[in-house]
Amino acid sequence: MLETSARLLRLLSLFQARRYWSGAELSERLEVTARTLRRDVDKLRSLGYPVNAAAGTGGGYQLGAGTTLPPLLLDNDEAVAVAVGLRTAASGTVSGIEEASVRALAKLQQVLPTRLRRRVAALESFIEPLANTGPTVDAETLTAIAGACRDYEKLRFNYQSREGTASIREVEPHRLVHTGRRWYLAAWDSDREDWRTFRVDRIEAGLATGARFRPRKAPDNDFAAYVARSVSYAPYPVQAEIVLQASVARAAERVAPAVGTLEAIDEGTCMLRMGANSLDHLAIYLVLTGFDFKVREPVELRERIRWLAERFSRATLS
């Protein structure tokens, strides 16, 4: 059994990782009796952590929002600064930390007192970042979805497809993925009984249903790869497989995740899978990458490139 201080830190870490835990689950994780667990919970409460007890068979606990900020080694001003910084990072202005920023913000929002939330909102009202080339996503929406992913809680929301069709969706949210310009939710669609990818900026009036679900295995064990395929390949009428004469690392500098997926063939070549609305769009994009390439499929793309090459050649004749 862990020492009391180490056990309390472990218990707090569990509360912050997931919203609700049954008493039996916590006792098993900490390898303690139900009586010892109750004492540990009382000690956290005495330190200022708002641990709420749930009634029912076996009981349960969750870390709630308190009237004062728990002792997280942050004073109020520091907590506000961290919240504002995380929201800014979540908007995509700091590359590579967007997803981690949303997860951290979800944890902080869970215990941030109302008066400090108002201070954060006031600061945000007077902060104007330079225009973003991608669509705007509300940080509150992101943190709400991140919380539902963390707590395995179903969501119901209005969604507008790329064609403009509105629908009501009920999903099991699993992961938020940021492509560099847009946020996507990877979720199991309960009505369609299949995985779906949703652009977060098209989600409206998202509501947690209160119903919980068992987490599912990611498609091909990789949510990021699934989202990349869903947004860069699957939706388009024209799809292609291209061998690029470049390593995956070099190709990734030119090919964004939202444009196509890359897979190494060897040290000097890689496979690009991408889609577009027309053969011309594919051909022009491939030329502009600056890499030599070979079209594996479709055959129609090879023919279109030959036709375009002939036109360009004639244009250079005096």
mmCIF file of N, CA and C in Angstrom, residues 78-160:
data_model
loop_
_atom_site.group_PDB
_atom_site.id
_atom_site.type_symbol
_atom_site.label_atom_id
_atom_site.label_comp_id
_atom_site.label_asym_id
_atom_site.label_seq_id
_atom_site.Cartn_x
_atom_site.Cartn_y
_atom_site.Cartn_z
ATOM 1 N N GLU A 78 -2.238 33.694 -11.140
ATOM 2 C CA GLU A 78 -1.564 32.695 -11.966
ATOM 3 C C GLU A 78 -2.582 31.793 -12.665
ATOM 4 N N ALA A 79 -3.654 31.452 -11.964
ATOM 5 C CA ALA A 79 -4.682 30.595 -12.561
ATOM 6 C C ALA A 79 -5.345 31.281 -13.747
ATOM 7 N N VAL A 80 -5.622 32.582 -13.603
ATOM 8 C CA VAL A 80 -6.217 33.339 -14.709
ATOM 9 C C VAL A 80 -5.252 33.392 -15.886
ATOM 10 N N ALA A 81 -3.974 33.655 -15.588
ATOM 11 C CA ALA A 81 -2.973 33.725 -16.654
ATOM 12 C C ALA A 81 -2.862 32.395 -17.394
ATOM 13 N N VAL A 82 -2.883 31.300 -16.654
ATOM 14 C CA VAL A 82 -2.788 29.973 -17.283
ATOM 15 C C VAL A 82 -4.016 29.708 -18.149
ATOM 16 N N ALA A 83 -5.207 30.053 -17.640
ATOM 17 C CA ALA A 83 -6.442 29.817 -18.398
ATOM 18 C C ALA A 83 -6.443 30.601 -19.711
ATOM 19 N N VAL A 84 -6.051 31.878 -19.646
ATOM 20 C CA VAL A 84 -6.018 32.696 -20.862
ATOM 21 C C VAL A 84 -4.976 32.155 -21.836
ATOM 22 N N GLY A 85 -3.816 31.771 -21.303
ATOM 23 C CA GLY A 85 -2.776 31.226 -22.162
ATOM 24 C C GLY A 85 -3.192 29.927 -22.834
ATOM 25 N N LEU A 86 -3.878 29.071 -22.082
ATOM 26 C CA LEU A 86 -4.343 27.807 -22.652
ATOM 27 C C LEU A 86 -5.389 28.035 -23.726
ATOM 28 N N ARG A 87 -6.293 28.991 -23.498
ATOM 29 C CA ARG A 87 -7.309 29.292 -24.513
ATOM 30 C C ARG A 87 -6.648 29.810 -25.785
ATOM 31 N N THR A 88 -5.645 30.667 -25.629
ATOM 32 C CA THR A 88 -4.941 31.185 -26.801
ATOM 33 C C THR A 88 -4.231 30.062 -27.545
ATOM 34 N N ALA A 89 -3.579 29.180 -26.798
ATOM 35 C CA ALA A 89 -2.883 28.056 -27.424
ATOM 36 C C ALA A 89 -3.863 27.118 -28.110
ATOM 37 N N ALA A 90 -5.050 26.934 -27.512
ATOM 38 C CA ALA A 90 -6.049 26.031 -28.092
ATOM 39 C C ALA A 90 -6.582 26.543 -29.416
ATOM 40 N N SER A 91 -6.441 27.845 -29.651
ATOM 41 C CA SER A 91 -6.925 28.411 -30.910
ATOM 42 C C SER A 91 -6.008 28.075 -32.078
ATOM 43 N N GLY A 92 -4.853 27.489 -31.774
ATOM 44 C CA GLY A 92 -3.946 27.069 -32.842
ATOM 45 C C GLY A 92 -2.832 28.060 -33.105
ATOM 46 N N THR A 93 -2.710 29.105 -32.274
ATOM 47 C CA THR A 93 -1.668 30.102 -32.509
ATOM 48 C C THR A 93 -0.286 29.581 -32.123
ATOM 49 N N VAL A 94 -0.222 28.565 -31.270
ATOM 50 C CA VAL A 94 1.044 27.950 -30.893
ATOM 51 C C VAL A 94 1.041 26.530 -31.438
ATOM 52 N N SER A 95 1.865 26.269 -32.439
ATOM 53 C CA SER A 95 1.837 24.983 -33.138
ATOM 54 C C SER A 95 2.292 23.846 -32.242
ATOM 55 N N GLY A 96 1.590 22.730 -32.314
ATOM 56 C CA GLY A 96 2.004 21.504 -31.658
ATOM 57 C C GLY A 96 1.477 21.273 -30.267
ATOM 58 N N ILE A 97 0.818 22.279 -29.648
ATOM 59 C CA ILE A 97 0.326 22.089 -28.284
ATOM 60 C C ILE A 97 -1.179 22.298 -28.187
ATOM 61 N N GLU A 98 -1.870 22.337 -29.327
ATOM 62 C CA GLU A 98 -3.294 22.639 -29.297
ATOM 63 C C GLU A 98 -4.085 21.600 -28.508
ATOM 64 N N GLU A 99 -3.863 20.310 -28.807
ATOM 65 C CA GLU A 99 -4.639 19.266 -28.152
ATOM 66 C C GLU A 99 -4.309 19.184 -26.665
ATOM 67 N N ALA A 100 -3.028 19.289 -26.316
ATOM 68 C CA ALA A 100 -2.635 19.270 -24.910
ATOM 69 C C ALA A 100 -3.221 20.472 -24.175
ATOM 70 N N SER A 101 -3.310 21.629 -24.841
ATOM 71 C CA SER A 101 -3.879 22.827 -24.225
ATOM 72 C C SER A 101 -5.346 22.625 -23.885
ATOM 73 N N VAL A 102 -6.086 21.978 -24.789
ATOM 74 C CA VAL A 102 -7.511 21.728 -24.530
ATOM 75 C C VAL A 102 -7.677 20.784 -23.348
ATOM 76 N N ARG A 103 -6.857 19.732 -23.283
ATOM 77 C CA ARG A 103 -6.975 18.794 -22.167
ATOM 78 C C ARG A 103 -6.664 19.487 -20.843
ATOM 79 N N ALA A 104 -5.593 20.312 -20.824
ATOM 80 C CA ALA A 104 -5.236 21.018 -19.598
ATOM 81 C C ALA A 104 -6.304 22.028 -19.212
ATOM 82 N N LEU A 105 -6.873 22.714 -20.214
ATOM 83 C CA LEU A 105 -7.909 23.693 -19.933
ATOM 84 C C LEU A 105 -9.150 23.032 -19.360
ATOM 85 N N ALA A 106 -9.485 21.848 -19.846
ATOM 86 C CA ALA A 106 -10.644 21.116 -19.324
ATOM 87 C C ALA A 106 -10.452 20.799 -17.845
ATOM 88 N N LYS A 107 -9.218 20.412 -17.455
ATOM 89 C CA LYS A 107 -8.943 20.124 -16.050
ATOM 90 C C LYS A 107 -9.051 21.387 -15.194
ATOM 91 N N LEU A 108 -8.504 22.494 -15.699
ATOM 92 C CA LEU A 108 -8.532 23.735 -14.937
ATOM 93 C C LEU A 108 -9.945 24.278 -14.799
ATOM 94 N N GLN A 109 -10.724 24.224 -15.877
ATOM 95 C CA GLN A 109 -12.098 24.719 -15.848
ATOM 96 C C GLN A 109 -12.945 23.968 -14.826
ATOM 97 N N GLN A 110 -12.595 22.716 -14.570
ATOM 98 C CA GLN A 110 -13.373 21.881 -13.671
ATOM 99 C C GLN A 110 -13.363 22.437 -12.247
ATOM 100 N N VAL A 111 -12.292 23.097 -11.847
ATOM 101 C CA VAL A 111 -12.172 23.579 -10.468
ATOM 102 C C VAL A 111 -12.048 25.104 -10.379
ATOM 103 N N LEU A 112 -12.147 25.807 -11.493
ATOM 104 C CA LEU A 112 -11.979 27.263 -11.482
ATOM 105 C C LEU A 112 -13.233 27.919 -10.895
ATOM 106 N N PRO A 113 -13.092 28.722 -9.838
ATOM 107 C CA PRO A 113 -14.252 29.387 -9.238
ATOM 108 C C PRO A 113 -14.915 30.361 -10.215
ATOM 109 N N THR A 114 -16.187 30.653 -9.969
ATOM 110 C CA THR A 114 -16.966 31.510 -10.861
ATOM 111 C C THR A 114 -16.334 32.890 -11.021
ATOM 112 N N ARG A 115 -15.851 33.472 -9.921
ATOM 113 C CA ARG A 115 -15.287 34.832 -10.005
ATOM 114 C C ARG A 115 -14.051 34.864 -10.893
ATOM 115 N N LEU A 116 -13.268 33.767 -10.879
ATOM 116 C CA LEU A 116 -12.085 33.724 -11.737
ATOM 117 C C LEU A 116 -12.472 33.470 -13.186
ATOM 118 N N ARG A 117 -13.540 32.718 -13.411
ATOM 119 C CA ARG A 117 -14.023 32.528 -14.780
ATOM 120 C C ARG A 117 -14.441 33.861 -15.383
ATOM 121 N N ARG A 118 -15.053 34.718 -14.553
ATOM 122 C CA ARG A 118 -15.458 36.044 -15.048
ATOM 123 C C ARG A 118 -14.231 36.871 -15.417
ATOM 124 N N ARG A 119 -13.169 36.764 -14.634
ATOM 125 C CA ARG A 119 -11.946 37.508 -14.955
ATOM 126 C C ARG A 119 -11.343 37.023 -16.270
ATOM 127 N N VAL A 120 -11.355 35.713 -16.453
ATOM 128 C CA VAL A 120 -10.835 35.157 -17.701
ATOM 129 C C VAL A 120 -11.650 35.658 -18.889
ATOM 130 N N ALA A 121 -12.990 35.650 -18.749
ATOM 131 C CA ALA A 121 -13.865 36.111 -19.827
ATOM 132 C C ALA A 121 -13.621 37.588 -20.131
ATOM 133 N N ALA A 122 -13.406 38.401 -19.082
ATOM 134 C CA ALA A 122 -13.160 39.837 -19.280
ATOM 135 C C ALA A 122 -11.861 40.066 -20.046
ATOM 136 N N LEU A 123 -10.826 39.335 -19.692
ATOM 137 C CA LEU A 123 -9.558 39.472 -20.398
ATOM 138 C C LEU A 123 -9.688 39.080 -21.866
ATOM 139 N N GLU A 124 -10.398 37.969 -22.098
ATOM 140 C CA GLU A 124 -10.547 37.508 -23.475
ATOM 141 C C GLU A 124 -11.296 38.510 -24.343
ATOM 142 N N SER A 125 -12.193 39.277 -23.716
ATOM 143 C CA SER A 125 -12.988 40.248 -24.462
ATOM 144 C C SER A 125 -12.133 41.341 -25.075
ATOM 145 N N PHE A 126 -10.948 41.575 -24.506
ATOM 146 C CA PHE A 126 -10.102 42.671 -24.983
ATOM 147 C C PHE A 126 -8.775 42.184 -25.560
ATOM 148 N N ILE A 127 -8.720 40.896 -25.889
ATOM 149 C CA ILE A 127 -7.538 40.351 -26.558
ATOM 150 C C ILE A 127 -7.899 40.076 -28.000
ATOM 151 N N GLU A 128 -7.188 40.699 -28.926
ATOM 152 C CA GLU A 128 -7.489 40.549 -30.350
ATOM 153 C C GLU A 128 -6.300 39.914 -31.062
ATOM 154 N N PRO A 129 -6.359 38.605 -31.364
ATOM 155 C CA PRO A 129 -5.275 37.995 -32.137
ATOM 156 C C PRO A 129 -5.361 38.392 -33.596
ATOM 157 N N LEU A 130 -4.257 38.237 -34.319
ATOM 158 C CA LEU A 130 -4.304 38.457 -35.758
ATOM 159 C C LEU A 130 -5.243 37.450 -36.398
ATOM 160 N N ALA A 131 -5.803 37.829 -37.539
ATOM 161 C CA ALA A 131 -6.802 36.978 -38.185
ATOM 162 C C ALA A 131 -6.251 35.587 -38.457
ATOM 163 N N ASN A 132 -7.067 34.581 -38.116
ATOM 164 C CA ASN A 132 -6.708 33.190 -38.372
ATOM 165 C C ASN A 132 -7.272 32.778 -39.730
ATOM 166 N N THR A 133 -6.490 32.021 -40.496
ATOM 167 C CA THR A 133 -6.962 31.615 -41.816
ATOM 168 C C THR A 133 -8.004 30.502 -41.728
ATOM 169 N N GLY A 134 -8.056 29.816 -40.605
ATOM 170 C CA GLY A 134 -9.022 28.736 -40.441
ATOM 171 C C GLY A 134 -10.289 29.225 -39.775
ATOM 172 N N PRO A 135 -11.313 28.366 -39.683
ATOM 173 C CA PRO A 135 -12.569 28.735 -39.037
ATOM 174 C C PRO A 135 -12.389 28.906 -37.533
ATOM 175 N N THR A 136 -13.226 29.730 -36.946
ATOM 176 C CA THR A 136 -13.163 29.990 -35.519
ATOM 177 C C THR A 136 -13.920 28.917 -34.753
ATOM 178 N N VAL A 137 -13.296 28.408 -33.699
ATOM 179 C CA VAL A 137 -13.932 27.421 -32.828
ATOM 180 C C VAL A 137 -13.941 27.973 -31.415
ATOM 181 N N ASP A 138 -15.107 27.946 -30.773
ATOM 182 C CA ASP A 138 -15.253 28.452 -29.421
ATOM 183 C C ASP A 138 -14.525 27.545 -28.442
ATOM 184 N N ALA A 139 -13.698 28.145 -27.558
ATOM 185 C CA ALA A 139 -12.954 27.352 -26.581
ATOM 186 C C ALA A 139 -13.885 26.629 -25.620
ATOM 187 N N GLU A 140 -15.052 27.236 -25.315
ATOM 188 C CA GLU A 140 -16.012 26.574 -24.426
ATOM 189 C C GLU A 140 -16.529 25.286 -25.052
ATOM 190 N N THR A 141 -16.752 25.336 -26.365
ATOM 191 C CA THR A 141 -17.200 24.133 -27.072
ATOM 192 C C THR A 141 -16.121 23.064 -27.030
ATOM 193 N N LEU A 142 -14.871 23.474 -27.262
ATOM 194 C CA LEU A 142 -13.767 22.523 -27.227
ATOM 195 C C LEU A 142 -13.630 21.871 -25.857
ATOM 196 N N THR A 143 -13.682 22.684 -24.797
ATOM 197 C CA THR A 143 -13.504 22.117 -23.465
ATOM 198 C C THR A 143 -14.679 21.228 -23.081
ATOM 199 N N ALA A 144 -15.888 21.592 -23.516
ATOM 200 C CA ALA A 144 -17.050 20.741 -23.225
ATOM 201 C C ALA A 144 -16.914 19.379 -23.909
ATOM 202 N N ILE A 145 -16.463 19.390 -25.170
ATOM 203 C CA ILE A 145 -16.282 18.130 -25.895
ATOM 204 C C ILE A 145 -15.135 17.332 -25.281
ATOM 205 N N ALA A 146 -14.042 18.020 -24.920
ATOM 206 C CA ALA A 146 -12.918 17.328 -24.292
ATOM 207 C C ALA A 146 -13.343 16.677 -22.988
ATOM 208 N N GLY A 147 -14.196 17.376 -22.219
ATOM 209 C CA GLY A 147 -14.689 16.801 -20.974
ATOM 210 C C GLY A 147 -15.537 15.564 -21.211
ATOM 211 N N ALA A 148 -16.364 15.607 -22.257
ATOM 212 C CA ALA A 148 -17.199 14.445 -22.585
ATOM 213 C C ALA A 148 -16.341 13.266 -23.039
ATOM 214 N N CYS A 149 -15.268 13.556 -23.792
ATOM 215 C CA CYS A 149 -14.338 12.485 -24.181
ATOM 216 C C CYS A 149 -13.690 11.866 -22.943
ATOM 217 N N ARG A 150 -13.277 12.714 -22.041
ATOM 218 C CA ARG A 150 -12.609 12.239 -20.827
ATOM 219 C C ARG A 150 -13.533 11.404 -19.952
ATOM 220 N N ASP A 151 -14.802 11.851 -19.834
ATOM 221 C CA ASP A 151 -15.751 11.203 -18.926
ATOM 222 C C ASP A 151 -16.569 10.107 -19.580
ATOM 223 N N TYR A 152 -16.310 9.826 -20.875
ATOM 224 C CA TYR A 152 -17.083 8.813 -21.612
ATOM 225 C C TYR A 152 -18.583 9.123 -21.523
ATOM 226 N N GLU A 153 -18.932 10.351 -21.859
ATOM 227 C CA GLU A 153 -20.316 10.804 -21.772
ATOM 228 C C GLU A 153 -20.837 11.148 -23.169
ATOM 229 N N LYS A 154 -21.981 10.602 -23.521
ATOM 230 C CA LYS A 154 -22.552 10.829 -24.848
ATOM 231 C C LYS A 154 -22.907 12.295 -25.050
ATOM 232 N N LEU A 155 -22.850 12.734 -26.319
ATOM 233 C CA LEU A 155 -23.216 14.099 -26.694
ATOM 234 C C LEU A 155 -24.355 14.070 -27.704
ATOM 235 N N ARG A 156 -25.204 15.074 -27.635
ATOM 236 C CA ARG A 156 -26.232 15.279 -28.652
ATOM 237 C C ARG A 156 -26.099 16.719 -29.139
ATOM 238 N N PHE A 157 -26.038 16.915 -30.473
ATOM 239 C CA PHE A 157 -25.842 18.264 -30.989
ATOM 240 C C PHE A 157 -26.421 18.389 -32.392
ATOM 241 N N ASN A 158 -26.636 19.644 -32.793
ATOM 242 C CA ASN A 158 -27.019 19.956 -34.169
ATOM 243 C C ASN A 158 -25.748 20.035 -35.005
ATOM 244 N N TYR A 159 -25.791 19.451 -36.198
ATOM 245 C CA TYR A 159 -24.593 19.436 -37.042
ATOM 246 C C TYR A 159 -24.958 19.797 -38.471
ATOM 247 N N GLN A 160 -24.094 20.596 -39.078
ATOM 248 C CA GLN A 160 -24.292 21.000 -40.465
ATOM 249 C C GLN A 160 -23.210 20.362 -41.323
#
